[in-house]
Short mmCIF file of C-alpha atoms and ligand atoms in Angstrom, two decimals:
data_model
loop_
_atom_site.label_atom_id
_atom_site.label_comp_id
_atom_site.label_asym_id
_atom_site.label_seq_id
_atom_site.Cartn_x
_atom_site.Cartn_y
_atom_site.Cartn_z
CA MET A 1 0.19 0.30 0.03
CA LYS A 2 0.85 3.69 -0.30
CA ILE A 3 0.52 5.36 3.11
CA ALA A 4 0.79 9.12 3.76
CA VAL A 5 1.88 10.21 7.27
CA LEU A 6 0.58 13.51 7.81
CA SER A 7 3.12 15.13 10.05
CA ARG A 8 5.22 18.33 10.61
CA GLY A 9 8.17 16.57 11.86
CA PRO A 10 9.75 13.92 9.89
CA LYS A 11 12.31 13.37 12.48
CA LEU A 12 9.82 12.97 15.47
CA TYR A 13 9.80 9.72 17.11
CA SER A 14 6.18 8.69 16.14
CA THR A 15 6.76 9.67 12.74
CA ARG A 16 9.98 7.76 12.42
CA ARG A 17 8.37 4.87 13.80
CA LEU A 18 5.56 4.70 11.63
CA VAL A 19 7.44 5.02 8.55
CA GLU A 20 9.86 2.30 9.66
CA ALA A 21 7.09 -0.01 10.57
CA GLY A 22 5.45 0.51 7.37
CA GLU A 23 8.24 -0.17 5.24
CA GLN A 24 9.29 -3.11 7.36
CA ARG A 25 5.71 -4.79 6.33
CA GLY A 26 6.50 -3.74 2.74
CA HIS A 27 4.52 -0.39 2.05
CA GLU A 28 5.53 2.56 0.48
CA MET A 29 5.47 5.11 3.04
CA ARG A 30 5.68 8.97 2.59
CA VAL A 31 5.67 11.59 5.26
CA VAL A 32 3.59 14.91 4.09
CA ASN A 33 3.34 18.20 5.75
CA PRO A 34 -0.07 19.41 6.32
CA LEU A 35 1.12 22.93 6.31
CA ARG A 36 2.73 22.57 3.05
CA CYS A 37 -0.55 21.05 1.18
CA TYR A 38 -3.22 23.18 -0.64
CA MET A 39 -5.82 22.27 -2.31
CA ASN A 40 -8.81 22.95 -4.84
CA ILE A 41 -12.24 22.54 -2.88
CA SER A 42 -14.90 23.36 -6.05
CA SER A 43 -13.82 21.16 -8.87
CA HIS A 44 -15.45 17.67 -9.30
CA ARG A 45 -12.18 15.80 -8.90
CA PRO A 46 -10.56 17.09 -5.61
CA GLU A 47 -6.96 17.49 -5.89
CA ILE A 48 -3.95 18.03 -2.90
CA HIS A 49 -1.01 19.85 -4.17
CA TYR A 50 2.36 19.58 -2.53
CA LYS A 51 5.20 21.66 -2.76
CA GLY A 52 4.43 22.52 -6.52
CA ALA A 53 3.39 19.39 -7.84
CA GLU A 54 0.02 17.44 -7.31
CA LEU A 55 0.15 15.01 -4.62
CA GLU A 56 0.48 11.09 -6.05
CA PRO A 57 -2.59 8.79 -5.04
CA PHE A 58 -2.49 7.29 -1.25
CA ASP A 59 -4.09 4.23 -0.35
CA ALA A 60 -4.53 5.48 3.54
CA VAL A 61 -3.12 8.35 5.41
CA ILE A 62 -1.96 8.65 9.09
CA PRO A 63 -2.78 11.91 10.79
CA ARG A 64 -0.53 13.25 13.32
CA ILE A 65 -1.86 16.65 13.57
CA GLY A 66 -0.33 18.70 16.44
CA ALA A 67 -3.02 20.54 18.31
CA SER A 68 -1.74 24.17 17.40
CA VAL A 69 -2.47 23.18 13.57
CA THR A 70 -5.83 21.49 14.11
CA PHE A 71 -7.73 23.64 11.95
CA TYR A 72 -5.73 23.43 8.91
CA GLY A 73 -4.39 20.09 9.53
CA THR A 74 -8.04 18.44 9.68
CA ALA A 75 -9.08 20.51 6.46
CA VAL A 76 -6.14 18.54 4.63
CA LEU A 77 -7.27 15.47 6.04
CA ARG A 78 -10.75 16.24 4.94
CA GLN A 79 -9.56 16.56 1.56
CA PHE A 80 -7.59 13.30 1.50
CA GLU A 81 -10.95 11.64 2.73
CA MET A 82 -12.80 13.30 -0.01
CA MET A 83 -10.18 11.93 -2.62
CA GLY A 84 -11.03 8.56 -1.18
CA VAL A 85 -8.12 7.93 0.89
CA TYR A 86 -8.74 5.72 3.90
CA PRO A 87 -7.87 8.06 7.22
CA LEU A 88 -6.55 5.88 10.40
CA ASN A 89 -8.52 8.55 12.22
CA GLU A 90 -11.23 10.64 10.49
CA SER A 91 -11.26 14.42 10.50
CA VAL A 92 -14.72 14.88 12.30
CA ALA A 93 -13.30 12.58 15.23
CA ILE A 94 -10.25 14.57 15.54
CA THR A 95 -11.86 17.81 15.43
CA ARG A 96 -14.50 16.29 18.60
CA ALA A 97 -11.39 15.11 20.59
CA ARG A 98 -9.69 18.30 20.27
CA ASP A 99 -12.53 20.13 22.00
CA LYS A 100 -12.27 19.23 25.62
CA LEU A 101 -15.44 20.30 27.17
CA ARG A 102 -17.48 18.38 23.93
CA SER A 103 -15.50 15.49 24.84
CA LEU A 104 -16.59 15.36 28.18
CA GLN A 105 -20.14 16.03 27.42
CA LEU A 106 -20.03 13.08 24.70
CA LEU A 107 -18.56 10.76 27.12
CA SER A 108 -20.92 11.65 30.02
CA ARG A 109 -23.75 11.10 27.71
CA LYS A 110 -22.76 7.53 27.25
CA GLY A 111 -22.41 6.96 31.05
CA LEU A 112 -18.56 6.85 30.93
CA GLY A 113 -16.77 7.84 34.54
CA LEU A 114 -15.65 11.43 34.53
CA PRO A 115 -14.22 13.74 37.52
CA ILE A 116 -17.19 15.99 38.38
CA THR A 117 -16.47 18.93 35.85
CA GLY A 118 -17.83 22.39 35.94
CA PHE A 119 -17.40 25.10 32.95
CA ALA A 120 -18.72 28.74 32.98
CA HIS A 121 -18.30 31.91 30.91
CA HIS A 122 -18.83 34.50 33.60
CA ALA A 123 -16.75 35.02 36.72
CA ASP A 124 -19.78 36.61 38.72
CA ASP A 125 -20.90 32.85 40.21
CA ILE A 126 -17.63 31.52 40.99
CA ASP A 127 -18.86 30.76 44.42
CA ASP A 128 -21.72 28.51 43.23
CA MET A 129 -19.79 27.06 40.40
CA ILE A 130 -16.97 25.76 43.13
CA GLY A 131 -19.82 24.50 45.11
CA LEU A 132 -21.08 22.46 42.09
CA VAL A 133 -18.18 20.46 41.47
CA GLY A 134 -17.71 19.81 45.24
CA GLY A 135 -15.67 22.45 46.69
CA ALA A 136 -11.72 22.81 47.21
CA PRO A 137 -9.09 20.98 46.65
CA LEU A 138 -10.12 21.84 43.03
CA VAL A 139 -7.91 21.39 39.54
CA ILE A 140 -8.39 24.33 37.22
CA LYS A 141 -7.57 23.73 33.65
CA LEU A 142 -7.10 26.11 30.68
CA LEU A 143 -9.14 24.56 27.84
CA GLU A 144 -6.40 24.97 25.23
CA GLY A 145 -3.75 23.37 27.64
CA THR A 146 -1.52 20.59 26.71
CA GLN A 147 0.95 18.56 28.09
CA GLY A 148 0.04 19.44 31.44
CA ARG A 149 0.26 23.33 31.02
CA GLY A 150 -2.39 25.32 32.24
CA VAL A 151 -3.61 22.70 34.99
CA VAL A 152 -3.33 23.90 38.25
CA LEU A 153 -4.20 22.37 41.83
CA THR A 154 -6.15 24.69 44.00
CA GLU A 155 -6.07 23.71 47.79
CA THR A 156 -8.10 26.03 49.08
CA LYS A 157 -11.35 27.92 47.98
CA GLN A 158 -9.49 31.28 48.29
CA ALA A 159 -6.97 29.97 45.95
CA ALA A 160 -9.52 28.73 43.70
CA GLU A 161 -11.15 31.74 43.47
CA SER A 162 -7.90 33.94 42.82
CA VAL A 163 -7.35 31.37 40.14
CA ILE A 164 -10.28 31.47 38.30
CA ASP A 165 -10.45 35.21 38.61
CA ALA A 166 -7.13 35.70 36.89
CA PHE A 167 -8.09 33.23 34.00
CA ASN A 168 -11.34 34.92 33.51
CA GLY A 169 -9.20 38.46 33.44
CA LEU A 170 -7.47 36.89 30.43
CA ARG A 171 -10.38 35.73 28.72
CA ALA A 172 -9.45 31.97 29.00
CA ASN A 173 -11.82 29.20 29.04
CA ILE A 174 -11.29 26.87 31.95
CA LEU A 175 -12.56 23.90 33.29
CA ILE A 176 -12.92 23.42 37.07
CA GLN A 177 -12.86 20.06 38.07
CA GLU A 178 -12.87 17.61 41.35
CA PHE A 179 -9.25 16.69 42.32
CA ILE A 180 -8.82 12.73 42.40
CA LYS A 181 -6.49 12.59 45.54
CA GLU A 182 -6.74 9.20 45.34
CA ALA A 183 -4.89 8.56 42.10
CA GLY A 184 -1.83 9.68 44.05
CA GLY A 185 -0.18 11.50 41.36
CA SER A 186 -0.76 8.77 38.50
CA ASP A 187 -2.52 8.21 35.58
CA LEU A 188 -3.15 5.24 33.42
CA ARG A 189 -2.26 5.84 29.63
CA CYS A 190 -4.24 3.33 27.54
CA PHE A 191 -3.47 3.17 23.59
CA VAL A 192 -6.34 1.74 21.92
CA ILE A 193 -6.46 0.73 18.46
CA GLY A 194 -9.71 -0.69 17.03
CA ASP A 195 -11.46 -2.49 20.01
CA LYS A 196 -8.38 -3.38 21.69
CA VAL A 197 -6.11 -1.55 24.28
CA VAL A 198 -2.80 -2.68 22.90
CA ALA A 199 -0.46 -1.26 25.36
CA ALA A 200 -0.95 0.58 28.63
CA MET A 201 1.62 2.16 31.11
CA LYS A 202 0.73 4.16 34.46
CA ARG A 203 2.42 7.48 34.53
CA THR A 204 3.62 8.93 37.82
CA ALA A 205 4.07 12.43 38.56
CA LYS A 206 7.61 13.43 40.05
CA GLU A 207 8.04 14.27 43.69
CA GLY A 208 6.13 17.29 44.83
CA GLU A 209 4.25 17.15 41.47
CA PHE A 210 0.55 15.96 40.80
CA ARG A 211 0.56 16.20 37.18
CA SER A 212 2.01 12.77 35.69
CA ASN A 213 3.06 14.32 32.18
CA LEU A 214 6.17 12.77 30.97
CA HIS A 215 7.03 16.26 29.71
CA ARG A 216 6.76 17.42 33.46
CA GLY A 217 9.18 14.95 34.52
CA GLY A 218 7.20 12.07 35.31
CA SER A 219 7.89 8.21 34.91
CA ALA A 220 6.07 5.40 33.19
CA GLU A 221 6.12 1.81 33.54
CA ILE A 222 4.04 -0.83 32.35
CA ILE A 223 0.77 -1.82 34.02
CA LYS A 224 -1.81 -4.48 34.01
CA LEU A 225 -4.97 -2.85 33.41
CA THR A 226 -8.49 -4.09 35.13
CA PRO A 227 -11.25 -5.24 33.16
CA GLU A 228 -13.43 -2.16 33.72
CA GLU A 229 -10.21 -0.12 33.00
CA ARG A 230 -9.73 -1.83 29.49
CA SER A 231 -13.56 -1.51 28.80
CA THR A 232 -13.60 2.25 29.84
CA ALA A 233 -10.87 2.80 27.41
CA VAL A 234 -12.36 1.12 24.40
CA ARG A 235 -15.88 2.78 24.96
CA SER A 236 -14.07 6.36 25.23
CA ALA A 237 -12.37 5.82 22.15
CA ARG A 238 -15.63 4.64 20.17
CA VAL A 239 -17.75 7.22 21.64
CA MET A 240 -15.34 9.71 19.97
CA GLY A 241 -15.23 7.61 16.69
CA LEU A 242 -11.52 7.35 17.00
CA ASN A 243 -10.24 3.80 15.32
CA VAL A 244 -6.73 5.00 17.32
CA ALA A 245 -6.56 6.75 20.74
CA GLY A 246 -4.75 7.23 23.80
CA VAL A 247 -7.13 7.29 26.45
CA ASP A 248 -5.74 8.99 29.93
CA ILE A 249 -7.70 7.36 32.85
CA LEU A 250 -7.38 7.90 36.71
CA ARG A 251 -7.92 5.37 39.09
CA SER A 252 -10.78 6.80 41.37
CA ASN A 253 -12.64 5.65 45.06
CA HIS A 254 -15.78 5.36 42.36
CA GLY A 255 -13.81 3.37 39.31
CA PRO A 256 -11.65 4.59 36.33
CA VAL A 257 -12.35 8.21 35.43
CA VAL A 258 -11.60 9.68 31.98
CA LEU A 259 -9.52 12.48 31.71
CA GLU A 260 -8.65 12.92 28.08
CA VAL A 261 -9.17 10.91 24.91
CA ASN A 262 -6.00 11.90 22.44
CA SER A 263 -6.50 11.60 18.97
CA SER A 264 -2.91 11.68 18.10
CA PRO A 265 -1.11 9.85 21.10
CA GLY A 266 2.59 9.72 21.11
CA LEU A 267 4.44 6.54 20.49
CA GLU A 268 7.81 7.04 22.56
CA GLY A 269 6.59 6.93 26.12
CA ILE A 270 4.44 3.89 25.34
CA GLU A 271 6.78 1.82 23.30
CA THR A 272 9.50 2.74 25.51
CA ALA A 273 7.78 1.84 28.79
CA THR A 274 5.94 -1.39 27.60
CA GLY A 275 8.60 -2.63 24.80
CA LYS A 276 5.49 -3.12 22.33
CA ASP A 277 5.53 -2.49 18.85
CA VAL A 278 2.68 -0.11 18.66
CA ALA A 279 3.60 1.30 15.27
CA GLY A 280 3.76 -2.04 13.69
CA MET A 281 0.30 -2.83 15.48
CA THR A 282 -1.21 0.57 14.06
CA ILE A 283 0.12 -0.32 10.26
CA ALA A 284 -1.41 -3.99 10.82
CA PHE A 285 -4.66 -2.21 11.78
CA ILE A 286 -4.66 -0.21 8.38
CA GLU A 287 -3.80 -3.50 6.49
CA LYS A 288 -6.75 -5.26 7.82
CA ASN A 289 -9.18 -2.11 7.31
CA ALA A 290 -8.32 0.36 4.71
CA ARG A 291 -10.77 0.41 1.69
CA ARG A 292 -10.49 3.14 -0.92
CA GLY A 293 -13.80 5.54 0.18
CA ARG A 294 -14.20 3.61 3.42
CA THR A 295 -14.87 6.76 5.39
CA GLY A 296 -17.85 7.55 7.03
CA THR A 297 -18.74 9.46 10.09
CA LYS A 298 -17.94 7.22 13.50
CA GLY A 299 -19.29 8.53 16.49
CA LYS A 300 -22.11 10.87 17.00
CA GLY A 301 -22.02 14.56 17.94
P1 ADP B 401 -2.80 18.03 29.57
O1 ADP B 401 -4.18 17.32 28.51
O2 ADP B 401 -2.44 19.19 29.57
O3 ADP B 401 -1.90 16.96 29.87
P2 ADP B 401 -4.51 16.56 31.96
O4 ADP B 401 -5.92 17.05 31.91
O5 ADP B 401 -4.34 15.61 31.51
O6 ADP B 401 -3.93 17.88 30.83
O7 ADP B 401 -3.88 16.89 33.24
C1 ADP B 401 -2.44 16.89 33.38
C2 ADP B 401 -2.27 15.62 34.47
O8 ADP B 401 -2.60 16.46 35.97
C3 ADP B 401 -2.89 14.23 34.29
O9 ADP B 401 -2.15 13.51 33.52
C4 ADP B 401 -2.92 14.03 35.62
O10 ADP B 401 -1.81 13.39 36.44
C5 ADP B 401 -3.03 15.14 36.31
N1 ADP B 401 -4.71 15.43 36.75
C6 ADP B 401 -5.55 16.38 36.05
N2 ADP B 401 -6.63 16.27 36.39
C7 ADP B 401 -6.68 15.84 37.54
C8 ADP B 401 -7.84 15.68 38.50
N3 ADP B 401 -9.24 16.03 38.46
N4 ADP B 401 -7.46 14.87 39.62
C9 ADP B 401 -6.20 14.64 39.76
N5 ADP B 401 -5.25 14.75 39.07
C10 ADP B 401 -5.39 15.28 37.58
#
């Protein structure tokens, strides 16, 4: 097969591994920078041009679209879809997953466990809002944050009020969330492909930190999930309509709660921690499922 990896970084670990795994399995792989693609929308024959020439036809496309280029990146992916190229994750599903609030609403509608979460536009009713999510300690999150940036733990109501007030002053959209203390600074990253968790790791925050992101100095180890955790991860990916997803789960007193469903989960942390060939399994999924024109909107919302 001819497979495009839609990525801005040919040297990034995940991109390199996908190319390597594809080539090992006999496919022709090409890294395509979504920001260098341009396209015609109106024609009967949709095309993508790349660096001055028409892009050759592909059988499948693996989107690795960074959060900062979601808008243009998903537009390019949509064009591939219009041309009948099979996307590993569909553009609609990626757009859905990138909206944290919408994701939580969709997950809750399907009965998945979540930390109690609040969202408000106006700062006037902070008091009631804090009560709504159960009072301090609270986690306050910038809606646009990634890799733990803009995620703040406030131990007291006063601290929560100050932080909410400050974010509001900056006109930032925030989520206010129950702090899952019993998670003990750890979360579970479940790597889902199709209807299976193919690899899972437990990430633990460094001393004195509650955020377990590896970018923030957290450490990772392989972990065996409970059946409930497995089914929570698989169902979460399905609700979002993602074939491949990194589902982040906290172990709470009331069972697994979903923090986030990532549509472009990185491979480095999970392959290193588990020793599994996640890139190879990703390519195997494409081999099994890719058909020309096989794009229909998965999931709902
Ligand atoms: P990002 O998407 O920026 O990584 P997250 O919402 O995943 O932000 O939060 C970063 C980390 O902070 C999580 O991996 C987890 O360890 C910790 N964390 C986030 N929300 C909570 C919460 N409600 N209770 C306890 N820990 C949390």
